[in-house]
Short mmCIF file of C-alpha atoms in Angstrom, two decimals:
data_model
loop_
_atom_site.label_atom_id
_atom_site.label_comp_id
_atom_site.label_asym_id
_atom_site.label_seq_id
_atom_site.Cartn_x
_atom_site.Cartn_y
_atom_site.Cartn_z
CA MET A 179 0.00 0.07 0.22
CA ARG A 180 1.24 3.37 -0.72
CA ARG A 181 1.88 5.76 2.14
CA TYR A 182 0.85 9.47 1.76
CA GLY A 183 2.47 12.15 3.87
CA LEU A 184 0.62 14.05 6.29
CA LEU A 185 0.40 17.19 3.70
CA ALA A 186 -0.85 14.61 0.94
CA LEU A 187 -3.29 13.10 3.55
CA LEU A 188 -4.59 16.59 4.38
CA MET A 189 -4.90 17.46 0.75
CA LEU A 190 -6.92 14.42 0.03
CA LEU A 191 -9.12 14.96 3.09
CA ALA A 192 -10.04 18.47 1.80
CA LEU A 193 -10.72 17.46 -1.78
CA SER A 194 -13.07 14.65 -0.41
CA GLY A 195 -14.68 17.40 1.77
CA CYS A 196 -15.21 19.46 -1.32
CA ALA A 197 -16.79 16.83 -3.37
CA ARG A 198 -19.24 16.34 -0.50
CA SER A 199 -20.10 19.88 -0.25
CA ALA A 200 -20.31 20.20 -3.89
CA SER A 201 -23.88 18.27 -4.05
CA PRO A 202 -26.28 19.49 -6.83
CA ASP A 203 -28.52 22.22 -6.07
CA GLU A 204 -31.75 20.76 -6.18
CA MET A 205 -33.55 24.10 -6.23
CA ALA A 206 -31.35 25.76 -9.05
CA PRO A 207 -34.16 24.81 -11.60
CA TYR A 208 -36.43 27.11 -9.79
CA ARG A 209 -34.54 29.88 -8.82
CA PRO A 210 -34.94 31.98 -11.98
CA ALA A 211 -38.70 32.49 -11.08
CA MET A 212 -38.04 33.78 -7.75
CA GLN A 213 -36.71 37.06 -6.52
CA PRO A 214 -33.06 36.82 -4.92
CA ALA A 215 -34.46 37.83 -1.37
CA ALA A 216 -37.41 35.06 -1.86
CA GLN A 217 -34.89 32.27 -2.99
CA GLY A 218 -34.19 31.08 0.85
CA GLN A 219 -37.76 29.90 0.79
CA LEU A 220 -36.95 27.38 -1.38
CA GLU A 221 -34.86 25.62 1.17
CA ALA A 222 -37.24 26.35 3.97
CA LEU A 223 -40.19 24.79 2.24
CA GLY A 224 -39.79 21.24 2.98
CA PRO A 225 -40.81 18.78 0.43
CA LEU A 226 -43.43 19.96 -2.09
CA PRO A 227 -44.76 18.18 -5.05
CA ARG A 228 -42.38 18.63 -8.29
CA TYR A 229 -44.20 18.86 -11.64
CA ASP A 230 -42.39 18.12 -15.01
CA ILE A 231 -44.75 18.71 -17.78
CA TRP A 232 -44.01 18.56 -21.46
CA VAL A 233 -47.48 19.69 -23.39
CA ARG A 234 -48.11 20.36 -27.14
CA ILE A 235 -50.81 22.60 -27.81
CA ASP A 236 -52.30 22.99 -31.31
CA PRO A 237 -55.29 25.24 -31.34
CA ALA A 238 -56.37 24.13 -34.91
CA ALA A 239 -56.70 20.34 -33.63
CA LYS A 240 -59.86 18.43 -31.93
CA GLN A 241 -57.68 17.48 -29.16
CA GLN A 242 -56.05 20.96 -28.59
CA VAL A 243 -53.65 19.64 -25.78
CA THR A 244 -51.57 16.48 -25.46
CA GLY A 245 -49.09 16.05 -22.83
CA TRP A 246 -46.94 14.06 -20.39
CA GLU A 247 -45.83 14.72 -16.68
CA ARG A 248 -43.59 13.41 -14.07
CA VAL A 249 -44.72 14.32 -10.54
CA GLN A 250 -42.38 13.66 -7.49
CA VAL A 251 -44.90 12.97 -4.67
CA TYR A 252 -43.65 13.42 -1.10
CA HIS A 253 -45.87 11.81 1.52
CA ARG A 254 -46.05 14.18 4.38
CA GLY A 255 -48.88 12.12 6.28
CA GLN A 256 -48.58 10.12 9.33
CA ASP A 257 -49.89 6.69 8.11
CA GLU A 258 -48.79 4.44 5.06
CA LEU A 259 -49.95 5.57 1.88
CA ASP A 260 -51.61 3.02 -0.67
CA GLU A 261 -53.35 5.27 -3.11
CA LEU A 262 -53.10 8.60 -5.09
CA PHE A 263 -55.81 10.75 -6.56
CA PHE A 264 -55.07 13.29 -9.32
CA ARG A 265 -57.83 15.87 -10.20
CA LEU A 266 -58.73 16.43 -13.93
CA TYR A 267 -60.11 19.85 -13.37
CA PRO A 268 -60.88 20.42 -16.96
CA ASN A 269 -63.75 17.96 -16.73
CA LEU A 270 -65.45 19.82 -14.28
CA PRO A 271 -69.05 21.24 -15.85
CA ARG A 272 -67.85 24.54 -15.44
CA TYR A 273 -64.60 24.09 -17.30
CA GLY A 274 -66.51 22.25 -20.01
CA GLY A 275 -63.30 20.30 -21.32
CA SER A 276 -62.64 16.82 -22.09
CA MET A 277 -59.59 15.41 -20.51
CA SER A 278 -58.41 11.72 -20.82
CA ILE A 279 -55.46 9.68 -19.20
CA GLY A 280 -53.42 7.52 -21.70
CA GLY A 281 -51.56 5.60 -19.21
CA VAL A 282 -49.89 5.81 -15.80
CA ALA A 283 -46.45 4.50 -14.17
CA VAL A 284 -45.37 4.45 -10.88
CA ASP A 285 -41.73 4.66 -10.11
CA ASP A 286 -41.26 3.56 -13.93
CA GLN A 287 -43.88 0.51 -13.38
CA SER A 288 -47.21 0.80 -15.53
CA VAL A 289 -50.01 0.47 -13.00
CA PRO A 290 -53.90 0.40 -13.62
CA PHE A 291 -56.16 3.43 -12.97
CA SER A 292 -59.53 4.59 -12.94
CA TYR A 293 -61.57 7.51 -13.15
CA ALA A 294 -63.42 8.85 -10.08
CA ALA A 295 -65.67 11.60 -8.71
CA GLU A 296 -67.52 12.03 -11.99
CA SER A 297 -64.49 11.58 -14.13
CA THR A 298 -62.76 14.75 -12.24
CA ALA A 299 -60.17 12.60 -10.86
CA VAL A 300 -58.02 9.58 -11.62
CA HIS A 301 -57.51 6.97 -9.15
CA ILE A 302 -53.85 5.40 -8.78
CA PRO A 303 -53.27 2.62 -6.35
CA LEU A 304 -49.64 2.04 -5.50
CA PRO A 305 -47.60 -0.92 -6.29
CA GLU A 306 -45.92 -0.78 -2.87
CA PRO A 307 -47.24 1.49 0.25
CA LEU A 308 -45.71 4.73 0.65
CA PRO A 309 -44.22 5.40 4.37
CA PRO A 310 -44.36 8.37 6.02
CA GLY A 311 -41.69 10.66 4.88
CA GLY A 312 -41.29 8.40 1.42
CA THR A 313 -41.32 9.74 -1.99
CA THR A 314 -42.46 8.24 -5.38
CA SER A 315 -42.38 9.29 -9.04
CA VAL A 316 -45.88 9.24 -11.14
CA GLU A 317 -45.90 9.50 -14.74
CA LEU A 318 -49.20 10.29 -16.56
CA ARG A 319 -50.08 10.65 -20.22
CA PHE A 320 -52.90 12.98 -20.95
CA ASP A 321 -55.27 14.75 -23.81
CA LEU A 322 -57.38 17.38 -23.52
CA GLY A 323 -59.76 19.02 -25.87
CA VAL A 324 -61.58 22.28 -24.91
CA ILE A 325 -64.61 24.34 -25.98
CA GLU A 326 -64.80 26.81 -28.49
CA ARG A 327 -67.12 30.22 -28.22
CA GLU A 328 -67.66 33.02 -30.37
CA GLU A 329 -68.00 34.92 -27.15
CA GLY A 330 -69.30 34.60 -23.82
CA TYR A 331 -67.72 33.75 -20.41
CA THR A 332 -64.95 31.06 -21.34
CA LEU A 333 -62.65 29.99 -18.27
CA CYS A 334 -61.15 27.15 -20.04
CA GLY A 335 -61.41 26.81 -23.81
CA GLU A 336 -61.05 29.34 -27.01
CA SER A 337 -62.83 32.48 -27.54
CA GLN A 338 -62.17 35.74 -29.41
CA SER A 339 -58.75 34.53 -30.54
CA ILE A 340 -57.72 33.54 -26.83
CA LEU A 341 -57.13 29.96 -25.95
CA SER A 342 -57.31 29.50 -21.96
CA LEU A 343 -55.79 26.70 -20.42
CA PRO A 344 -56.14 26.76 -16.68
CA LEU A 345 -54.96 23.43 -14.96
CA PHE A 346 -54.65 21.61 -18.40
CA TYR A 347 -52.49 18.79 -16.39
CA PRO A 348 -53.49 16.21 -13.87
CA VAL A 349 -52.92 17.88 -10.31
CA LEU A 350 -52.16 16.11 -7.35
CA ALA A 351 -55.22 16.22 -5.11
CA VAL A 352 -55.30 17.55 -1.61
CA ARG A 353 -55.10 15.08 1.31
CA ASP A 354 -56.53 16.28 4.57
CA GLU A 355 -55.20 14.71 7.63
CA ARG A 356 -56.43 17.38 10.07
CA VAL A 357 -60.10 15.47 10.12
CA GLY A 358 -59.65 12.39 11.93
CA VAL A 359 -59.79 9.93 9.04
CA PRO A 360 -57.54 11.29 6.25
CA LEU A 361 -59.82 12.68 3.23
CA TRP A 362 -58.97 13.24 -0.24
CA HIS A 363 -60.63 16.38 -1.67
CA LEU A 364 -62.43 15.39 -4.51
CA GLU A 365 -65.50 17.60 -4.20
CA ILE A 366 -67.62 18.93 -7.45
CA PRO A 367 -67.97 22.54 -6.78
CA PRO A 368 -71.05 24.56 -7.67
CA PRO A 369 -71.29 26.77 -10.46
CA HIS A 370 -70.69 29.93 -8.23
CA GLY A 371 -67.23 30.13 -6.49
CA ASP A 372 -63.80 28.97 -7.44
CA VAL A 373 -62.85 25.33 -8.26
CA ALA A 374 -59.44 24.36 -7.33
CA PHE A 375 -58.17 23.28 -4.14
CA VAL A 376 -54.44 22.72 -4.97
CA GLU A 377 -51.26 22.56 -2.45
CA ALA A 378 -48.13 24.62 -3.52
CA GLY A 379 -45.66 22.67 -5.77
CA LEU A 380 -42.86 23.30 -8.19
CA TYR A 381 -43.07 23.45 -11.81
CA GLN A 382 -40.94 23.12 -14.85
CA VAL A 383 -43.08 23.12 -18.07
CA THR A 384 -42.07 22.75 -21.78
CA ALA A 385 -44.95 24.12 -23.87
CA THR A 386 -44.74 23.44 -27.79
CA VAL A 387 -46.85 25.96 -29.56
CA PRO A 388 -47.26 27.19 -33.43
CA SER A 389 -45.06 29.83 -33.94
CA GLY A 390 -46.19 33.06 -33.84
CA ILE A 391 -48.40 32.74 -31.00
CA VAL A 392 -47.85 34.81 -27.90
CA VAL A 393 -48.11 32.51 -24.56
CA ALA A 394 -48.21 33.81 -21.05
CA GLY A 395 -48.21 31.56 -18.14
CA THR A 396 -47.87 31.25 -14.32
CA GLY A 397 -44.10 31.13 -14.41
CA THR A 398 -41.17 32.86 -15.68
CA VAL A 399 -39.93 32.05 -19.41
CA VAL A 400 -36.36 30.90 -19.26
CA SER A 401 -36.01 30.22 -23.03
CA THR A 402 -37.59 30.03 -26.48
CA THR A 403 -36.31 27.62 -28.75
CA LEU A 404 -37.27 26.38 -32.07
CA SER A 405 -39.17 22.92 -31.57
CA SER A 406 -37.79 19.62 -32.53
CA GLU A 407 -40.86 19.38 -34.62
CA GLY A 408 -39.30 21.78 -37.15
CA GLU A 409 -40.18 24.93 -38.71
CA GLY A 410 -43.36 26.52 -37.65
CA TRP A 411 -43.15 25.19 -33.96
CA THR A 412 -41.77 26.80 -31.05
CA GLU A 413 -40.84 25.67 -27.32
CA TYR A 414 -41.62 27.95 -24.31
CA HIS A 415 -39.86 26.81 -21.26
CA PHE A 416 -41.07 27.92 -18.23
CA VAL A 417 -39.76 27.48 -14.56
CA GLY A 418 -42.15 28.34 -11.28
CA GLY A 419 -40.98 28.46 -7.66
CA PRO A 420 -43.78 27.52 -5.13
CA ARG A 421 -47.20 28.33 -6.49
CA ARG A 422 -50.62 26.79 -6.36
CA GLU A 423 -51.18 25.77 -9.92
CA PHE A 424 -50.00 26.34 -13.19
CA MET A 425 -52.03 27.80 -16.23
CA LEU A 426 -51.57 28.99 -19.84
CA ILE A 427 -53.15 31.53 -21.85
CA LEU A 428 -52.30 32.34 -25.70
CA SER A 429 -53.18 34.26 -28.65
CA PRO A 430 -51.73 35.02 -32.04
CA HIS A 431 -53.00 38.59 -31.46
CA PHE A 432 -51.77 39.60 -27.94
CA GLN A 433 -49.50 42.53 -27.57
CA THR A 434 -47.55 43.43 -24.72
CA ALA A 435 -46.13 46.16 -22.53
CA SER A 436 -44.02 46.05 -19.35
CA THR A 437 -42.73 48.06 -16.52
CA ASN A 438 -40.93 47.24 -13.10
CA ALA A 439 -42.43 47.13 -9.60
CA CYS A 440 -41.10 45.70 -6.32
CA GLY A 441 -38.24 44.04 -7.98
CA ALA A 442 -40.40 42.27 -10.69
CA ARG A 443 -41.34 42.59 -14.27
CA VAL A 444 -44.90 43.55 -14.63
CA THR A 445 -46.50 42.56 -18.20
CA SER A 446 -49.65 43.33 -19.43
CA TYR A 447 -51.00 41.23 -22.41
CA PHE A 448 -53.83 42.77 -24.38
CA LEU A 449 -55.64 42.55 -27.96
CA ALA A 450 -54.60 45.28 -30.58
CA GLN A 451 -57.79 47.17 -30.45
CA ASP A 452 -57.47 47.41 -26.28
CA ARG A 453 -54.08 49.17 -26.31
CA ALA A 454 -55.09 51.96 -24.39
CA THR A 455 -56.90 49.97 -21.82
CA GLY A 456 -53.81 47.62 -21.68
CA LEU A 457 -51.63 50.09 -20.74
CA ALA A 458 -54.00 51.42 -18.31
CA ALA A 459 -54.09 47.94 -16.82
CA LEU A 460 -50.28 47.69 -16.55
CA HIS A 461 -50.31 50.94 -14.57
CA TYR A 462 -52.85 49.67 -12.10
CA ALA A 463 -51.18 46.26 -11.64
CA ALA A 464 -47.83 47.85 -11.15
CA ALA A 465 -49.45 50.26 -8.44
CA ALA A 466 -51.34 47.56 -6.63
CA LEU A 467 -48.20 45.56 -6.28
CA ARG A 468 -46.13 48.51 -4.82
CA ILE A 469 -48.92 49.19 -2.34
CA TYR A 470 -49.38 45.26 -1.06
CA CYS A 471 -45.67 45.00 -0.93
CA GLN A 472 -45.52 47.84 1.32
CA HIS A 473 -48.33 46.78 3.62
CA TYR A 474 -48.37 42.70 3.52
CA GLY A 475 -44.68 41.91 2.44
CA PRO A 476 -42.52 41.38 -0.60
CA TYR A 477 -43.63 39.91 -3.60
CA PRO A 478 -41.86 36.70 -4.18
CA TYR A 479 -41.72 36.20 -7.98
CA ARG A 480 -39.54 37.78 -10.82
CA ASP A 481 -42.67 38.29 -12.92
CA MET A 482 -46.36 39.09 -12.56
CA ALA A 483 -48.84 39.52 -15.62
CA VAL A 484 -52.22 41.05 -16.23
CA VAL A 485 -53.90 39.45 -19.22
CA SER A 486 -57.14 40.29 -21.17
CA ALA A 487 -59.31 37.30 -21.06
CA PRO A 488 -62.69 36.10 -22.50
CA LEU A 489 -63.88 36.27 -18.90
CA GLN A 490 -66.84 38.79 -19.55
CA HIS A 491 -66.49 41.34 -16.87
CA TYR A 492 -65.30 38.87 -14.08
CA GLY A 493 -61.57 38.34 -13.36
CA MET A 494 -59.58 35.11 -12.26
CA GLU A 495 -56.33 34.67 -10.01
CA TYR A 496 -53.45 32.49 -10.99
CA PRO A 497 -50.06 32.38 -9.40
CA GLY A 498 -48.26 35.69 -10.89
CA LEU A 499 -51.02 35.91 -13.43
CA ASN A 500 -54.21 37.83 -13.17
CA LEU A 501 -56.87 37.41 -15.88
CA ILE A 502 -59.33 40.42 -16.44
CA GLY A 503 -62.50 40.19 -18.63
CA LEU A 504 -62.54 41.56 -22.06
CA ASP A 505 -65.76 43.46 -21.04
CA LEU A 506 -63.64 45.79 -18.50
CA TYR A 507 -61.40 46.64 -21.39
CA ARG A 508 -64.33 47.87 -23.25
CA GLN A 509 -67.80 48.62 -22.23
CA GLN A 510 -66.95 48.55 -18.31
CA ARG A 511 -63.88 50.37 -17.88
CA ASP A 512 -64.72 52.05 -14.98
CA ASP A 513 -64.30 48.82 -12.94
CA LEU A 514 -60.86 47.68 -14.50
CA GLU A 515 -59.04 49.57 -11.59
CA PHE A 516 -60.67 47.95 -8.90
CA LEU A 517 -60.95 44.23 -10.35
CA ILE A 518 -57.09 44.40 -11.04
CA ALA A 519 -56.58 45.57 -7.36
CA HIS A 520 -58.51 42.56 -6.19
CA GLU A 521 -56.89 40.10 -8.40
CA VAL A 522 -53.47 41.20 -7.78
CA ALA A 523 -54.21 40.67 -3.93
CA HIS A 524 -54.74 37.28 -4.51
CA GLN A 525 -50.93 36.85 -5.05
CA TRP A 526 -50.78 37.01 -1.26
CA TRP A 527 -54.14 35.75 -0.20
CA TYR A 528 -54.68 32.31 -2.12
CA ASN A 529 -51.22 31.90 -3.61
CA VAL A 530 -48.77 32.61 -0.89
CA VAL A 531 -51.19 31.68 1.66
CA GLY A 532 -53.79 29.16 0.54
CA ASN A 533 -56.94 27.99 2.08
CA ASP A 534 -59.84 25.45 1.24
CA PRO A 535 -61.71 27.56 -1.60
CA LEU A 536 -64.77 25.18 -1.18
CA ASN A 537 -65.21 25.21 2.60
CA TYR A 538 -63.70 28.59 3.60
CA ALA A 539 -64.06 30.63 0.44
CA TRP A 540 -64.34 33.79 2.40
CA LEU A 541 -60.98 33.63 3.78
CA ASP A 542 -59.22 34.39 0.82
CA GLU A 543 -61.89 36.44 -1.12
CA GLY A 544 -62.63 38.53 1.83
CA LEU A 545 -59.33 39.65 2.42
CA ALA A 546 -58.66 40.18 -1.30
CA GLU A 547 -61.71 42.18 -1.50
CA TYR A 548 -60.86 44.27 1.52
CA SER A 549 -57.36 44.85 0.19
CA THR A 550 -58.90 47.36 -2.47
CA TYR A 551 -59.88 49.49 0.70
CA THR A 552 -55.83 49.46 1.40
CA TYR A 553 -55.39 50.15 -2.38
CA TYR A 554 -57.56 52.85 -2.65
CA GLN A 555 -56.54 54.67 0.55
CA ALA A 556 -53.14 54.53 -0.34
CA ARG A 557 -53.68 55.87 -3.87
CA TYR A 558 -56.62 58.28 -3.55
CA GLY A 559 -56.92 58.92 0.35
CA VAL A 560 -59.30 58.05 3.01
CA SER A 561 -62.60 59.47 1.61
CA ALA A 562 -62.02 57.40 -1.63
CA ALA A 563 -61.60 54.33 0.41
CA GLU A 564 -64.75 55.04 2.35
CA ARG A 565 -66.83 55.71 -0.64
CA LEU A 566 -65.59 52.03 -1.70
CA LEU A 567 -66.58 50.52 1.59
CA GLN A 568 -70.01 52.16 1.62
CA GLY A 569 -71.02 51.55 -1.94
CA ARG A 570 -69.35 48.30 -2.64
CA TRP A 571 -69.93 46.37 0.71
CA ARG A 572 -71.97 48.19 3.35
CA ILE A 573 -75.11 48.78 0.99
CA PRO A 574 -75.10 45.67 -0.73
CA TYR A 575 -74.69 43.59 2.67
CA ARG A 576 -78.00 46.01 4.09
CA TYR A 577 -80.02 45.18 1.05
CA ALA A 578 -79.26 41.40 1.22
CA VAL A 579 -80.32 41.60 5.13
CA GLU A 580 -83.55 43.29 4.08
CA GLN A 581 -84.14 40.75 1.24
CA GLY A 582 -83.79 37.59 4.10
CA TRP A 583 -80.44 36.48 2.07
CA ASP A 584 -78.18 37.04 5.03
CA THR A 585 -76.45 33.76 6.08
CA VAL A 586 -73.22 32.59 7.96
CA VAL A 587 -70.20 33.26 6.22
CA ASN A 588 -68.12 30.33 7.44
CA GLN A 589 -69.78 27.59 5.24
CA PRO A 590 -69.19 25.55 2.37
CA THR A 591 -69.57 27.20 -1.06
CA SER A 592 -72.31 24.66 -1.58
CA ALA A 593 -74.47 26.35 1.24
CA PHE A 594 -74.64 29.59 -1.00
CA ASP A 595 -76.52 30.21 -4.31
CA SER A 596 -76.38 32.78 -6.83
CA TYR A 597 -78.33 35.56 -4.94
CA ASN A 598 -75.97 35.70 -1.84
CA TYR A 599 -72.66 33.72 -2.43
CA GLU A 600 -70.95 37.20 -3.55
CA THR A 601 -72.73 39.32 -1.09
CA MET A 602 -71.79 37.13 1.76
CA VAL A 603 -68.22 35.64 0.75
CA TYR A 604 -67.03 39.17 -0.64
CA ALA A 605 -68.87 42.19 0.89
CA LYS A 606 -69.75 40.62 4.35
CA ALA A 607 -66.46 38.82 4.73
CA ALA A 608 -64.83 42.44 3.82
CA LEU A 609 -66.80 44.05 6.45
CA PHE A 610 -65.25 41.45 8.97
CA PHE A 611 -61.70 42.75 7.87
CA ASP A 612 -62.93 46.59 7.93
CA GLY A 613 -64.15 45.79 11.81
CA LEU A 614 -60.94 44.05 12.60
CA ARG A 615 -58.79 46.87 11.09
CA ARG A 616 -60.95 49.44 13.12
CA GLU A 617 -60.82 47.39 16.29
CA VAL A 618 -57.10 46.92 16.40
CA GLY A 619 -55.88 49.89 14.52
CA ASP A 620 -53.94 50.25 11.27
CA GLU A 621 -50.66 49.63 12.45
CA THR A 622 -51.50 46.31 14.29
CA TYR A 623 -53.79 45.07 11.38
CA TYR A 624 -51.03 45.30 9.04
CA ARG A 625 -48.55 43.66 11.49
CA LEU A 626 -50.97 40.89 12.12
CA LEU A 627 -51.32 40.34 8.21
CA ARG A 628 -47.67 39.87 7.86
CA GLU A 629 -47.31 37.61 10.75
CA TYR A 630 -50.25 35.31 9.15
CA LEU A 631 -48.04 35.61 5.96
CA ALA A 632 -44.94 34.52 7.45
CA ARG A 633 -46.59 31.66 9.45
CA HIS A 634 -48.64 29.84 6.74
CA ARG A 635 -46.56 30.83 3.81
CA TRP A 636 -47.05 27.98 1.02
CA SER A 637 -49.27 26.27 3.21
CA GLU A 638 -53.24 25.99 3.69
CA ALA A 639 -54.56 28.03 6.48
CA THR A 640 -58.00 27.80 8.10
CA PRO A 641 -59.97 30.34 9.45
CA SER A 642 -58.96 29.08 13.12
CA ASP A 643 -55.55 30.00 12.18
CA PHE A 644 -56.11 33.59 11.07
CA LEU A 645 -58.11 34.24 14.11
CA ALA A 646 -55.20 32.89 16.32
CA VAL A 647 -52.66 34.89 14.63
CA ALA A 648 -55.15 37.96 14.99
CA GLU A 649 -55.84 37.55 18.69
CA GLU A 650 -51.86 36.91 19.50
CA VAL A 651 -50.68 39.74 17.76
CA SER A 652 -53.45 42.29 18.63
CA GLY A 653 -53.55 41.09 22.36
CA CYS A 654 -57.58 41.27 21.79
CA ASP A 655 -60.28 39.01 22.20
CA LEU A 656 -61.80 39.04 18.79
CA GLY A 657 -64.43 36.57 19.50
CA ALA A 658 -67.58 38.97 19.49
CA LEU A 659 -66.52 40.44 16.24
CA TYR A 660 -65.83 37.13 14.66
CA ARG A 661 -69.54 35.74 15.57
CA GLN A 662 -70.87 38.82 14.51
CA TRP A 663 -69.55 38.86 10.85
CA ILE A 664 -68.58 35.30 10.32
CA LEU A 665 -70.51 32.78 12.43
CA THR A 666 -74.14 34.64 12.69
CA ALA A 667 -76.56 36.04 10.27
CA SER A 668 -79.85 38.05 10.92
CA ASP A 669 -82.91 35.82 10.19
CA ARG A 670 -85.03 38.59 8.53
CA ALA A 671 -87.25 37.17 6.06
CA PRO A 672 -89.17 39.33 3.80
CA ASP A 673 -92.67 37.48 4.87
CA ARG A 674 -94.36 41.08 5.70
CA LYS A 675 -95.26 39.80 9.09
CA GLY A 676 -93.35 42.74 11.20
CA GLU A 677 -91.60 40.11 13.32
CA GLY A 678 -88.42 41.36 14.94
CA ARG A 679 -85.23 40.51 13.71
CA LYS A 680 -83.73 37.13 14.89
CA THR A 681 -80.37 35.41 14.50
CA LYS A 682 -79.13 32.12 13.35
CA GLU A 683 -75.59 30.98 14.61
CA ALA A 684 -73.08 28.42 13.35
CA ASN A 685 -70.42 26.58 15.21
CA PRO A 686 -66.89 28.02 14.60
#
């Protein structure tokens, strides 16, 4: 055996130590999507689902989308896991799409699968139980056809030369272990309200599209290259740090304009005839980003987009991407600023701090709605914010009470109807947050929101979580305020009998 001198031995140990420390940076693919100050969150996250998605989009084909994905699944539960569910959200009636699965493999082993929850989910039995802390790799092939409309509300599909593809891929269902027996969330949401309950994940997405089409997505484009399919096709390579979901929206007619705010590149996507309004949308989005960064905390991503979409006068939030209905670019321009301020607030309340939108819709919607008070106060002063409070929330809520539509806010979305959903989940919930701010004072109110953000970043909070933070930071007993606005409702039916007002109450 050859003998090494002391110096040589020390050099060898040093080199071996360097080799050990030079392990690959597993978070490297996702860092381009995060601002430098937020990149430390990647290491602090713990294991999240990781999606690698390859998708080909051909707007001229019957099945517009064909794809394949690999999902790294980490079992964070306390028991062995013998099955997985992936949601097929485009098959929901509200989306109107047609998604099918062409094959499933677990750790490179082909496995059987079956459809569940009215074909809005796929059930995958695992070949071997997954222990707590274990990980497995799931591969799925999928095809998606979407609806085409000349006009009207089109959340998923093609309309007015715009193709919207929210959750165009199978997404891991949420497994809730805080309810005794673990529960997979496979609910079919009602027509009103949001549809997707998704835990935060990490994304790498390659989208192949016909050249000349402009693509926006919920991530950062790190490159565009000529597709291996040859001339006429382009590959967009997106990466995404932690985010609730991924969507793509594309059009051959999109124009863009960009600016910078809070360290992020803000881009407005609009059609040529809407250029003036598209530039106004960019201005509003950048202003909202600056205001919320100041009051809530830094925005984590390098990019944010505001995109005109075939959603009539409605909006829809996605991570780093805010869809605004075309009607607000045209017939209803006076409402454009408010809706953008609302949707941008969702980057904090829904995305960074998530919650169950089917059982606790008010938690993110009410907070995003009331964030517009913060926006208007910061931009136009207290009088403008108070006019918003009166016209947008107090008067509609008072009318709902008079009509007998008032109800408990802390209920599943299915407990509401088209008459009272928006008034309860948006207006009445906003009045709770207004009451909270007035009771604890502005300084404490924004401090407790920043603490709520810090504690529940990239996780799924509950109303109890919010109330606990609010009471701890403020030092106040907020039970009476919470019962007044969230847990009770006047029972004033319009029966013309002149009966006094009663109240009904729900359990927390």
